[in-house]
Short mmCIF file of C-alpha atoms and ligand atoms in Angstrom, two decimals:
data_model
loop_
_atom_site.label_atom_id
_atom_site.label_comp_id
_atom_site.label_asym_id
_atom_site.label_seq_id
_atom_site.Cartn_x
_atom_site.Cartn_y
_atom_site.Cartn_z
CA UNK I 1 0.00 0.00 0.00
CA UNK I 2 1.40 3.39 -0.91
CA UNK I 3 1.29 6.27 1.50
CA UNK I 4 -1.61 7.79 -0.44
CA UNK I 5 -3.60 4.59 -0.40
CA UNK I 6 -2.89 4.26 3.27
CA UNK I 7 -4.27 7.72 3.95
CA UNK I 8 -7.35 7.03 1.85
CA UNK I 9 -7.96 3.76 3.62
CA UNK I 10 -7.68 5.45 7.01
CA UNK I 11 -10.05 8.15 5.89
CA UNK I 12 -12.53 5.62 4.57
CA UNK I 13 -12.58 3.80 7.87
CA UNK I 14 -13.06 7.06 9.75
CA UNK I 15 -16.13 7.66 7.62
CA UNK I 16 -17.56 4.22 8.40
CA UNK I 17 -20.08 5.89 10.72
CA UNK I 18 -18.48 5.50 14.15
CA UNK I 19 -21.09 4.50 16.72
CA UNK I 20 -22.52 7.03 19.09
CA UNK I 21 -20.05 7.47 21.89
CA UNK I 22 -16.94 6.93 19.75
CA UNK I 23 -13.90 8.58 21.25
CA UNK I 24 -11.79 11.03 19.30
CA UNK I 25 -8.41 10.25 20.84
CA UNK I 26 -7.10 13.69 19.94
CA UNK I 27 -9.40 15.17 22.58
CA UNK I 28 -7.32 13.49 25.27
CA UNK I 29 -4.23 15.20 26.65
CA UNK I 30 -1.08 13.73 25.17
CA UNK I 31 1.94 12.40 27.01
CA UNK I 32 0.47 12.06 30.48
CA UNK I 33 1.18 8.36 30.95
CA UNK I 34 4.61 6.82 31.24
CA UNK I 35 5.36 4.12 28.65
CA UNK I 36 4.93 0.73 30.24
CA UNK I 37 7.17 -2.16 29.34
CA UNK I 38 5.81 -5.69 29.33
CA UNK I 39 7.31 -7.64 32.21
CA UNK I 40 9.29 -10.82 31.67
CA UNK I 41 7.42 -14.11 31.98
CA UNK I 42 8.49 -16.09 35.04
CA UNK I 43 9.00 -19.78 34.59
CA UNK I 44 6.74 -22.02 36.63
CA UNK I 45 9.39 -24.71 37.01
CA UNK I 46 11.13 -27.37 34.95
CA UNK I 47 9.73 -30.27 33.00
CA UNK I 48 11.15 -33.09 30.95
CA UNK I 49 11.84 -32.24 27.33
CA UNK I 50 9.56 -34.21 25.01
CA UNK I 51 12.49 -34.63 22.62
CA UNK I 52 15.29 -35.44 25.08
CA UNK I 53 14.00 -37.68 27.86
CA UNK I 54 15.91 -36.99 31.02
CA UNK I 55 16.62 -33.37 30.13
CA UNK I 56 14.83 -30.79 32.23
CA UNK I 57 13.83 -27.58 30.47
CA UNK I 58 12.11 -24.40 31.69
CA UNK I 59 8.31 -24.58 31.74
CA UNK I 60 6.04 -21.55 31.67
CA UNK I 61 2.33 -21.22 32.19
CA UNK I 62 0.48 -18.34 30.57
CA UNK I 63 -3.25 -18.25 31.24
CA UNK I 64 -5.46 -16.24 28.88
CA UNK I 65 -7.93 -14.23 30.92
CA UNK I 66 -10.38 -11.35 30.70
CA UNK I 67 -8.68 -8.33 32.23
CA UNK I 68 -9.05 -4.59 32.71
CA UNK I 69 -6.30 -2.22 31.73
CA UNK I 70 -5.98 1.54 31.75
CA UNK I 71 -5.04 2.85 28.32
CA UNK I 72 -4.89 6.52 29.29
CA UNK I 73 -4.97 8.52 32.53
CA UNK I 74 -8.33 10.10 31.69
CA UNK I 75 -10.11 6.93 30.56
CA UNK I 76 -11.73 4.31 32.75
CA UNK I 77 -10.12 0.86 32.55
CA UNK I 78 -10.69 -1.00 29.29
CA UNK I 79 -11.91 -4.56 29.17
CA UNK I 80 -9.59 -6.75 27.13
CA UNK I 81 -8.15 -10.23 26.99
CA UNK I 82 -4.57 -10.82 28.01
CA UNK I 83 -2.07 -13.34 29.25
CA UNK I 84 -1.57 -13.65 32.98
CA UNK I 85 -3.32 -10.35 33.78
CA UNK I 86 -1.59 -8.21 31.15
CA UNK I 87 -1.97 -7.27 27.51
CA UNK I 88 0.45 -7.29 25.79
CA UNK I 89 1.32 -10.48 27.65
CA UNK I 90 4.56 -11.07 29.53
CA UNK I 91 7.68 -11.31 27.37
CA UNK I 92 9.23 -14.75 27.07
CA UNK I 93 13.01 -14.53 26.90
CA UNK I 94 15.38 -17.32 26.05
CA UNK I 95 18.63 -18.11 24.30
CA UNK I 96 19.35 -19.92 21.10
CA UNK I 97 19.44 -23.67 21.65
CA UNK I 98 17.69 -23.45 25.02
CA UNK I 99 14.31 -25.09 24.54
CA UNK I 100 11.28 -24.39 26.69
CA UNK I 101 7.68 -25.39 27.22
CA UNK I 102 4.68 -23.14 27.54
CA UNK I 103 1.32 -24.21 28.87
CA UNK I 104 -1.17 -21.93 27.15
CA UNK I 105 -4.26 -22.11 29.34
CA UNK I 106 -7.59 -20.85 28.12
CA UNK I 107 -9.25 -19.29 31.18
CA UNK I 108 -11.42 -16.90 29.19
CA UNK I 109 -15.17 -16.44 29.62
CA UNK I 110 -17.54 -18.52 27.46
CA UNK I 111 -18.88 -15.53 25.54
CA UNK I 112 -16.90 -13.33 23.18
CA UNK I 113 -17.27 -9.57 23.57
CA UNK I 114 -16.53 -8.79 19.92
CA UNK I 115 -18.74 -9.37 16.85
CA UNK I 116 -18.18 -12.90 15.54
CA UNK I 117 -19.11 -13.48 11.90
CA UNK I 118 -20.62 -16.96 11.91
CA UNK I 119 -20.67 -17.05 8.12
CA UNK I 120 -16.86 -17.27 7.98
CA UNK I 121 -15.26 -20.66 7.50
CA UNK I 122 -14.57 -22.32 10.83
CA UNK I 123 -16.57 -19.79 12.88
CA UNK I 124 -20.03 -21.27 12.38
CA UNK I 125 -22.69 -21.54 15.05
CA UNK I 126 -21.82 -25.21 15.53
CA UNK I 127 -18.48 -24.31 17.17
CA UNK I 128 -18.04 -22.60 20.55
CA UNK I 129 -17.69 -18.81 20.48
CA UNK I 130 -14.54 -18.61 22.54
CA UNK I 131 -11.71 -20.64 21.08
CA UNK I 132 -7.97 -20.03 21.19
CA UNK I 133 -4.75 -21.55 19.92
CA UNK I 134 -1.42 -19.78 20.35
CA UNK I 135 1.22 -19.57 17.65
CA UNK I 136 4.75 -18.26 18.11
CA UNK I 137 5.22 -16.09 15.05
CA UNK I 138 8.61 -16.67 13.41
CA UNK I 139 9.43 -19.72 15.51
CA UNK I 140 10.96 -22.83 13.98
CA UNK I 141 8.68 -25.17 15.82
CA UNK I 142 7.50 -28.78 15.33
CA UNK I 143 4.06 -28.89 13.69
CA UNK I 144 2.20 -30.17 16.75
CA UNK I 145 3.43 -27.14 18.73
CA UNK I 146 2.96 -24.53 16.01
CA UNK I 147 -0.61 -23.56 16.81
CA UNK I 148 -2.48 -24.88 13.79
CA UNK I 149 -5.65 -22.74 13.42
CA UNK I 150 -8.00 -25.72 13.63
CA UNK I 151 -6.39 -27.02 16.83
CA UNK I 152 -8.26 -24.52 18.97
CA UNK I 153 -9.60 -25.30 22.40
CA UNK I 154 -12.21 -23.83 24.69
CA UNK I 155 -12.24 -22.18 28.15
CA UNK I 156 -11.14 -24.58 30.86
CA UNK I 157 -8.67 -26.37 28.57
CA UNK I 158 -4.98 -25.88 28.02
CA UNK I 159 -2.29 -27.00 25.63
CA UNK I 160 1.45 -27.27 26.22
CA UNK I 161 3.75 -26.41 23.34
CA UNK I 162 7.43 -27.12 22.89
CA UNK I 163 9.77 -24.47 21.50
CA UNK I 164 13.26 -25.68 20.48
CA UNK I 165 14.66 -22.14 19.92
CA UNK I 166 17.20 -23.49 17.42
CA UNK I 167 17.37 -20.28 15.46
CA UNK I 168 19.15 -16.95 15.34
CA UNK I 169 18.59 -14.27 17.96
CA UNK I 170 15.61 -12.09 17.14
CA UNK I 171 12.29 -10.85 18.43
CA UNK I 172 9.43 -13.23 17.74
CA UNK I 173 5.94 -12.78 19.12
CA UNK I 174 3.16 -15.04 20.26
CA UNK I 175 -0.47 -14.53 19.41
CA UNK I 176 -3.78 -16.29 19.02
CA UNK I 177 -4.46 -18.03 15.70
CA UNK I 178 -7.95 -19.55 16.10
CA UNK I 179 -9.80 -20.29 12.88
CA UNK I 180 -12.16 -17.52 11.75
CA UNK I 181 -11.75 -15.31 14.84
CA UNK I 182 -8.04 -14.49 14.96
CA UNK I 183 -8.77 -10.83 14.14
CA UNK I 184 -11.09 -10.59 17.15
CA UNK I 185 -8.92 -12.51 19.59
CA UNK I 186 -5.91 -10.39 18.70
CA UNK I 187 -7.97 -7.21 18.78
CA UNK I 188 -9.02 -8.29 22.27
CA UNK I 189 -5.34 -8.33 23.27
CA UNK I 190 -4.05 -11.90 22.95
CA UNK I 191 -0.40 -11.33 22.02
CA UNK I 192 3.02 -10.84 23.57
CA UNK I 193 6.73 -10.88 22.78
CA UNK I 194 9.20 -13.74 22.56
CA UNK I 195 12.89 -12.83 22.52
CA UNK I 196 15.69 -15.13 21.50
CA UNK I 197 19.28 -14.09 22.32
CA UNK I 198 22.56 -15.55 21.12
CA UNK I 199 26.31 -15.04 21.24
CA UNK I 200 26.50 -13.39 17.85
CA UNK I 201 24.21 -10.66 19.18
CA UNK I 202 26.00 -10.44 22.56
CA UNK I 203 29.32 -9.84 20.82
CA UNK I 204 28.03 -6.64 19.25
CA UNK I 205 27.64 -4.94 22.60
CA UNK I 206 24.32 -3.33 21.70
CA UNK I 207 22.42 -1.20 24.24
CA UNK I 208 20.80 -3.51 26.77
CA UNK I 209 18.92 -3.63 30.05
CA UNK I 210 17.07 -0.35 30.56
CA UNK I 211 18.46 0.85 27.23
CA UNK I 212 16.75 -1.85 25.21
CA UNK I 213 13.02 -1.23 24.93
CA UNK I 214 10.28 -3.08 23.06
CA UNK I 215 7.64 -0.97 21.29
CA UNK I 216 4.52 -2.88 20.29
CA UNK I 217 2.30 -0.76 18.05
CA UNK I 218 -1.39 -1.40 17.41
CA UNK I 219 -4.45 0.68 16.65
CA UNK I 220 -7.81 0.47 18.35
CA UNK I 221 -11.22 2.15 18.26
CA UNK I 222 -12.51 3.27 21.62
CA UNK I 223 -15.72 4.60 23.05
CA UNK I 224 -15.76 7.59 25.36
CA UNK I 225 -16.19 5.13 28.25
CA UNK I 226 -12.82 3.66 27.34
CA UNK I 227 -14.21 0.41 25.95
CA UNK I 228 -13.02 -1.18 22.72
CA UNK I 229 -15.29 -1.43 19.75
CA UNK I 230 -14.75 -3.35 16.57
CA UNK I 231 -16.70 -2.15 13.50
CA UNK I 232 -19.35 -4.23 11.74
CA UNK I 233 -20.62 -4.27 8.19
CA UNK I 234 -24.19 -3.26 7.40
CA UNK I 235 -25.30 -6.90 7.27
CA UNK I 236 -26.04 -8.34 10.74
CA UNK I 237 -25.71 -11.89 9.36
CA UNK I 238 -22.24 -11.08 8.00
CA UNK I 239 -20.59 -8.48 10.24
CA UNK I 240 -17.06 -9.07 8.85
CA UNK I 241 -15.29 -5.94 7.60
CA UNK I 242 -12.44 -6.14 5.11
CA UNK I 243 -9.93 -4.10 7.12
CA UNK I 244 -9.71 -2.41 10.48
CA UNK I 245 -8.21 1.03 11.11
CA UNK I 246 -8.54 2.58 14.57
CA UNK I 247 -7.86 6.18 15.41
CA UNK I 248 -6.04 5.46 18.66
CA UNK I 249 -2.50 4.15 18.21
CA UNK I 250 -1.37 2.28 21.30
CA UNK I 251 2.19 1.52 22.21
CA UNK I 252 2.71 -1.28 24.74
CA UNK I 253 -0.94 -0.83 25.71
CA UNK I 254 -1.04 2.93 26.27
CA UNK I 255 -2.28 5.87 24.25
CA UNK I 256 0.17 8.77 23.75
CA UNK I 257 2.67 7.68 26.41
CA UNK I 258 6.00 9.36 27.10
CA UNK I 259 9.40 7.90 27.89
CA UNK I 260 12.26 9.62 29.72
CA UNK I 261 15.52 8.88 27.97
CA UNK I 262 19.14 9.74 28.53
CA UNK I 263 21.03 11.58 25.78
CA UNK I 264 22.57 8.38 24.46
CA UNK I 265 21.89 5.41 22.22
CA UNK I 266 18.93 3.12 22.80
CA UNK I 267 17.88 -0.06 21.12
CA UNK I 268 14.16 -0.32 20.32
CA UNK I 269 12.50 -3.56 19.28
CA UNK I 270 9.48 -2.63 17.19
CA UNK I 271 6.53 -4.85 16.36
CA UNK I 272 3.47 -3.99 14.32
CA UNK I 273 0.73 -5.97 16.09
CA UNK I 274 -2.11 -4.15 14.31
CA UNK I 275 -4.91 -5.95 12.50
CA UNK I 276 -4.49 -4.03 9.21
CA UNK I 277 -2.59 -0.82 9.71
CA UNK I 278 0.82 -0.20 8.15
CA UNK I 279 3.06 2.31 9.91
CA UNK I 280 5.25 4.93 8.25
CA UNK I 281 7.26 5.99 11.26
CA UNK I 282 9.29 9.14 11.61
CA UNK I 283 10.75 11.30 14.37
CA UNK I 284 10.07 15.00 14.93
CA UNK I 285 13.81 15.59 15.32
CA UNK I 286 14.24 14.25 11.76
CA UNK I 287 16.96 11.99 13.08
CA UNK I 288 17.34 8.62 11.38
CA UNK I 289 16.30 5.22 12.62
CA UNK I 290 19.37 3.03 12.41
CA UNK I 291 17.81 -0.30 11.57
CA UNK I 292 20.03 -3.19 12.63
CA UNK I 293 17.63 -6.10 12.38
CA UNK I 294 14.41 -7.28 10.78
CA UNK I 295 11.95 -10.15 11.37
CA UNK I 296 14.49 -12.94 11.67
CA UNK I 297 17.49 -11.23 13.18
CA UNK I 298 20.33 -8.86 12.49
CA UNK I 299 20.94 -7.29 9.11
CA UNK I 300 24.44 -7.48 7.68
CA UNK I 301 24.98 -3.75 8.31
CA UNK I 302 22.94 -0.91 9.85
CA UNK I 303 20.63 0.99 7.50
CA UNK I 304 19.76 4.66 8.16
CA UNK I 305 16.11 5.46 7.49
CA UNK I 306 14.18 8.70 7.78
CA UNK I 307 10.94 6.74 7.46
CA UNK I 308 10.46 3.24 8.70
CA UNK I 309 7.67 1.18 7.15
CA UNK I 310 6.22 -1.60 9.24
CA UNK I 311 3.52 -3.91 7.89
CA UNK I 312 1.33 -6.02 10.20
CA UNK I 313 3.43 -8.82 11.70
CA UNK I 314 6.78 -7.20 10.83
CA UNK I 315 9.47 -6.35 13.35
CA UNK I 316 12.31 -3.84 13.21
CA UNK I 317 15.31 -3.71 15.51
CA UNK I 318 16.52 -0.09 15.59
CA UNK I 319 19.05 2.12 17.31
CA UNK I 320 18.08 5.71 18.13
CA UNK I 321 20.67 8.17 19.30
CA UNK I 322 19.34 10.94 21.55
CA UNK I 323 22.78 12.49 22.17
CA UNK I 324 22.10 15.39 19.83
CA UNK I 325 18.61 15.99 21.26
CA UNK I 326 19.68 16.73 24.83
CA UNK I 327 16.91 18.52 26.74
CA UNK I 328 14.47 18.15 23.87
CA UNK I 329 11.27 16.29 23.22
CA UNK I 330 11.24 13.95 20.28
CA UNK I 331 7.91 12.67 19.00
CA UNK I 332 7.47 9.38 17.19
CA UNK I 333 4.59 9.46 14.74
CA UNK I 334 3.14 7.66 11.75
CA UNK I 335 1.79 10.10 9.18
CA UNK I 336 -0.71 12.25 11.06
CA UNK I 337 -0.84 9.91 14.07
CA UNK I 338 1.10 10.81 17.17
CA UNK I 339 2.43 7.75 18.97
CA UNK I 340 5.05 8.43 21.64
CA UNK I 341 7.12 11.25 23.12
CA UNK I 342 10.74 10.78 24.13
CA UNK I 343 11.84 13.28 26.80
CA UNK I 344 15.56 13.57 26.54
CA UNK I 345 17.39 14.44 29.76
CA UNK I 346 19.52 17.55 29.68
CA UNK I 347 22.40 15.86 31.47
CA UNK I 348 25.53 15.52 29.43
CA UNK I 349 25.63 12.65 27.03
CA UNK I 350 27.32 9.37 27.66
CA UNK I 351 30.16 8.59 25.33
CA UNK I 352 28.42 6.50 22.75
CA UNK I 353 29.59 3.05 21.85
CA UNK I 354 29.71 3.21 18.07
CA UNK I 355 27.12 1.16 16.17
CA UNK I 356 29.15 -1.64 14.63
CA UNK I 357 29.51 -1.06 10.90
CA UNK I 358 29.17 -4.76 10.21
CA UNK I 359 26.66 -6.80 12.13
CA UNK I 360 26.94 -10.27 10.66
CA UNK I 361 27.37 -12.17 7.44
CA UNK I 362 24.17 -13.03 5.64
CA UNK I 363 24.66 -15.51 2.87
CA UNK I 364 22.24 -14.78 0.03
CA UNK I 365 20.51 -17.94 -1.15
CA UNK I 366 21.45 -18.57 -4.75
CA UNK I 367 18.45 -18.70 -7.10
CA UNK I 368 20.12 -21.69 -8.78
CA UNK I 369 19.50 -23.68 -5.62
CA UNK I 370 15.73 -23.55 -6.06
CA UNK I 371 14.24 -26.89 -7.07
CA UNK I 372 10.88 -25.32 -7.78
CA UNK I 373 9.25 -21.97 -8.53
CA UNK I 374 5.63 -21.59 -7.54
CA UNK I 375 3.46 -18.91 -9.10
CA UNK I 376 0.91 -17.98 -6.45
CA UNK I 377 -1.70 -15.34 -7.05
CA UNK I 378 -3.23 -13.13 -4.38
CA UNK I 379 -6.77 -12.61 -5.52
CA UNK I 380 -10.23 -11.37 -4.90
CA UNK I 381 -11.78 -8.89 -2.60
CA UNK I 382 -13.03 -6.84 -5.51
CA UNK I 383 -16.48 -6.83 -6.97
CA UNK I 384 -18.37 -4.28 -9.01
CA UNK I 385 -21.25 -4.79 -6.61
CA UNK I 386 -20.16 -3.16 -3.34
CA UNK I 387 -22.83 -5.06 -1.39
CA UNK I 388 -21.33 -8.38 -2.42
CA UNK I 389 -18.69 -9.47 0.05
CA UNK I 390 -15.93 -11.44 -1.63
CA UNK I 391 -13.33 -13.55 0.12
CA UNK I 392 -9.67 -12.96 -0.64
CA UNK I 393 -7.86 -16.03 -1.79
CA UNK I 394 -4.36 -17.39 -2.12
CA UNK I 395 -3.89 -18.85 -5.58
CA UNK I 396 -7.65 -19.10 -6.06
CA UNK I 397 -8.04 -21.70 -3.32
CA UNK I 398 -10.07 -21.76 -0.13
CA UNK I 399 -8.78 -22.88 3.24
CA UNK I 400 -10.56 -26.22 3.03
CA UNK I 401 -9.26 -27.07 -0.46
CA UNK I 402 -6.57 -29.79 -0.57
CA UNK I 403 -2.98 -28.78 0.14
CA UNK I 404 -1.23 -27.55 -3.00
CA UNK I 405 2.04 -26.18 -1.57
CA UNK I 406 4.04 -29.22 -0.50
CA UNK I 407 7.77 -28.40 -0.52
CA UNK I 408 10.27 -31.14 0.26
CA UNK I 409 12.18 -30.83 3.53
CA UNK I 410 15.64 -29.29 3.12
CA UNK I 411 15.00 -28.01 -0.38
CA UNK I 412 14.85 -24.44 -1.65
CA UNK I 413 11.89 -22.97 -3.51
CA UNK I 414 11.02 -19.60 -5.02
CA UNK I 415 7.52 -18.37 -4.36
CA UNK I 416 6.31 -15.67 -6.76
CA UNK I 417 3.43 -13.82 -5.16
CA UNK I 418 1.35 -12.33 -7.95
CA UNK I 419 -0.76 -9.60 -6.40
CA UNK I 420 -3.81 -8.93 -8.59
CA UNK I 421 -5.58 -6.87 -5.89
CA UNK I 422 -5.48 -3.16 -5.01
CA UNK I 423 -4.13 -3.87 -1.54
CA UNK I 424 -0.69 -4.52 -0.16
CA UNK I 425 -0.75 -7.91 1.57
CA UNK I 426 1.89 -8.78 4.18
CA UNK I 427 2.44 -12.47 3.48
CA UNK I 428 3.74 -14.69 6.27
CA UNK I 429 4.93 -18.31 6.17
CA UNK I 430 5.09 -20.35 9.34
CA UNK I 431 8.18 -22.45 10.21
CA UNK I 432 10.63 -20.81 7.81
CA UNK I 433 12.68 -17.71 7.28
CA UNK I 434 13.23 -16.42 3.79
CA UNK I 435 14.90 -13.77 1.66
CA UNK I 436 13.21 -11.32 -0.68
CA UNK I 437 14.52 -11.55 -4.24
CA UNK I 438 12.69 -8.70 -5.96
CA UNK I 439 9.42 -7.04 -6.89
CA UNK I 440 8.26 -6.42 -10.43
CA UNK I 441 5.15 -4.77 -11.79
CA UNK I 442 3.02 -6.69 -14.25
CA UNK I 443 -0.08 -6.16 -16.34
CA UNK I 444 -2.87 -7.23 -13.99
CA UNK I 445 -5.58 -7.06 -16.64
CA UNK I 446 -3.75 -9.42 -18.99
CA UNK I 447 -2.96 -11.75 -16.15
CA UNK I 448 -6.58 -11.93 -14.97
CA UNK I 449 -7.92 -12.47 -18.46
CA UNK I 450 -5.33 -14.69 -20.10
CA UNK I 451 -3.29 -16.00 -17.14
CA UNK I 452 -0.31 -14.54 -18.93
CA UNK I 453 2.34 -12.84 -16.84
CA UNK I 454 3.45 -9.76 -18.75
CA UNK I 455 5.95 -7.60 -16.89
CA UNK I 456 5.70 -3.86 -17.41
CA UNK I 457 8.96 -2.74 -15.79
CA UNK I 458 12.29 -4.14 -14.69
CA UNK I 459 12.46 -5.94 -11.35
CA UNK I 460 13.26 -3.76 -8.35
CA UNK I 461 15.51 -5.05 -5.59
CA UNK I 462 14.24 -5.24 -1.99
CA UNK I 463 14.52 -2.11 0.16
CA UNK I 464 17.85 -1.66 1.96
CA UNK I 465 16.30 -2.90 5.22
CA UNK I 466 14.79 -5.96 3.52
CA UNK I 467 18.05 -7.73 2.71
CA UNK I 468 18.09 -9.73 5.93
CA UNK I 469 16.10 -12.80 6.93
CA UNK I 470 12.37 -12.22 6.88
CA UNK I 471 9.19 -14.04 7.80
CA UNK I 472 6.72 -11.43 6.51
CA UNK I 473 6.94 -9.84 3.06
CA UNK I 474 4.97 -6.95 1.71
CA UNK I 475 3.35 -8.08 -1.54
CA UNK I 476 2.46 -4.75 -3.11
CA UNK I 477 -0.48 -4.32 -5.50
CA UNK I 478 0.21 -4.94 -9.17
CA UNK I 479 3.57 -6.49 -8.38
CA UNK I 480 5.07 -9.95 -8.46
CA UNK I 481 7.05 -10.31 -5.24
CA UNK I 482 9.55 -13.14 -5.24
CA UNK I 483 10.88 -14.79 -2.11
CA UNK I 484 13.38 -17.62 -1.80
CA UNK I 485 12.84 -20.12 0.98
CA UNK I 486 14.71 -23.11 2.37
CA UNK I 487 12.17 -25.41 4.00
CA UNK I 488 14.12 -26.67 6.97
CA UNK I 489 13.61 -27.74 10.53
CA UNK I 490 10.57 -29.98 10.52
CA UNK I 491 8.26 -31.81 8.16
CA UNK I 492 4.52 -31.53 8.60
CA UNK I 493 1.51 -29.31 8.26
CA UNK I 494 1.87 -25.52 8.61
CA UNK I 495 0.11 -22.46 7.23
CA UNK I 496 0.88 -19.42 5.13
CA UNK I 497 -1.35 -16.39 5.06
CA UNK I 498 -1.85 -12.67 4.77
CA UNK I 499 -1.16 -10.93 8.08
CA UNK I 500 -3.95 -8.42 7.58
CA UNK I 501 -6.07 -10.30 10.09
CA UNK I 502 -9.38 -9.49 8.41
CA UNK I 503 -8.03 -11.09 5.24
CA UNK I 504 -6.56 -14.05 7.09
CA UNK I 505 -9.94 -14.78 8.70
CA UNK I 506 -11.74 -14.62 5.35
CA UNK I 507 -9.88 -17.26 3.35
CA UNK I 508 -6.54 -15.53 2.78
CA UNK I 509 -4.82 -18.38 4.59
CA UNK I 510 -3.80 -21.78 3.31
CA UNK I 511 -2.35 -24.93 4.81
CA UNK I 512 0.97 -26.06 3.39
CA UNK I 513 2.90 -29.22 4.03
CA UNK I 514 6.62 -29.85 4.25
CA UNK I 515 7.18 -33.42 3.11
CA UNK I 516 10.14 -35.73 3.62
CA UNK I 517 11.97 -36.86 0.50
CA UNK I 518 11.91 -40.58 -0.17
CU1 C2O H 601 1.73 -13.85 13.14
CU2 C2O H 601 0.28 -17.12 11.25
O1 C2O H 601 0.98 -15.48 12.20
CU1 CU H 602 -4.23 -9.34 2.75
#
């Protein structure tokens, strides 16, 4: 989505008649609440590893519960769903190669408080309203622990998942993934962070402790009584809406918070946990974001960015240097949305440790290694009749159609995502990390009519901050976006989908299966 399209989309959603009692967040005083930082999850004890009998590994228990949380000083507490009394949930922190277990307990009420669309696949009246299944986004996890959307369970039940953590240091996140209601469960607050550390990262001597701060961004619509509301279509039998854009941008659960910072370097770990919103972040001081890492870990070298784009599901690891802003206030915003104020102390700066010029070696996967190229279209959503609601599909297939993407374990494939729609879709594959090869515009009309791929311009390389390992890729409208993937780790059933949660819930998600070679 371009910046213009983004603005139009936001405007359109603002016009979607907000209910009586909708809150205009800009009426609230800004920067009256201190930024809160999700606490670390405490392990409940040790249990035997399911894969190494006799080995004891840390075991956590995170119950999902209905909670109340204050979003802003002048608002009453907001009802939401969280993990262990908080939303975002507690941060799980571990190191590479140190496996752990999490018992995800569903202790939610039996009734949902958001508008379920029973006409969506998997969310019919024959299944219970409140269902959850947690997925660790970006984790290389065995299939039975990955949080398959159909493996949901109801209040009173729990599931224990095993996380091997055999992967590079990065910031993953956990969130609900229940079939047909993921957008509502996540909107309710069911997500949190999952940090993996390793020696490669340690050796870089990056800001840590109080100088390393996660920033989880997500937008919400609120009523004047502080309660969440999720919009509905005009059809009570089919309340699903195609995208959600809220006017209140929360960071770590608060609206317009502030953070006191020293005039020095900080490391911020950003996550876009929004349902649909893309962020185009900038700083009032016009200073650059030094991006050092993306979804799946460190880049090879820092990239200076005046604007940082973050699609739903994406993460960015950035260094900000407040040394030159001593005594000033620096505001983080996304287009016309104010997000967070940094209040820089006027004390003298601390001699900055330089940002390492080289972070790590990232071997590009050679295209020659690919044993297969799959052409996969992103379709639908458009109809000349605006009252007709159309699902969005991956390669023309519905969720319940047989598996068509069945890569062989330990082989490399190229997936060409042919976006025939007017939207940018952030595409995410479970289990794997991948690299972006390029994006290239094509003639959509010819493709839709004759299935012929006619390129209209040369291929463009990924953005400078997209050369690292990724697990979400922006598939822009009218473009073929190519990614190269090595399917490694585990064989079995996983999913790939659009991370715009409204799309994901309405058929823009497909199972895929990694198969063993014979
Ligand atoms: Cu963050 Cu399948 O999702
Ligand atoms: Cu999408």
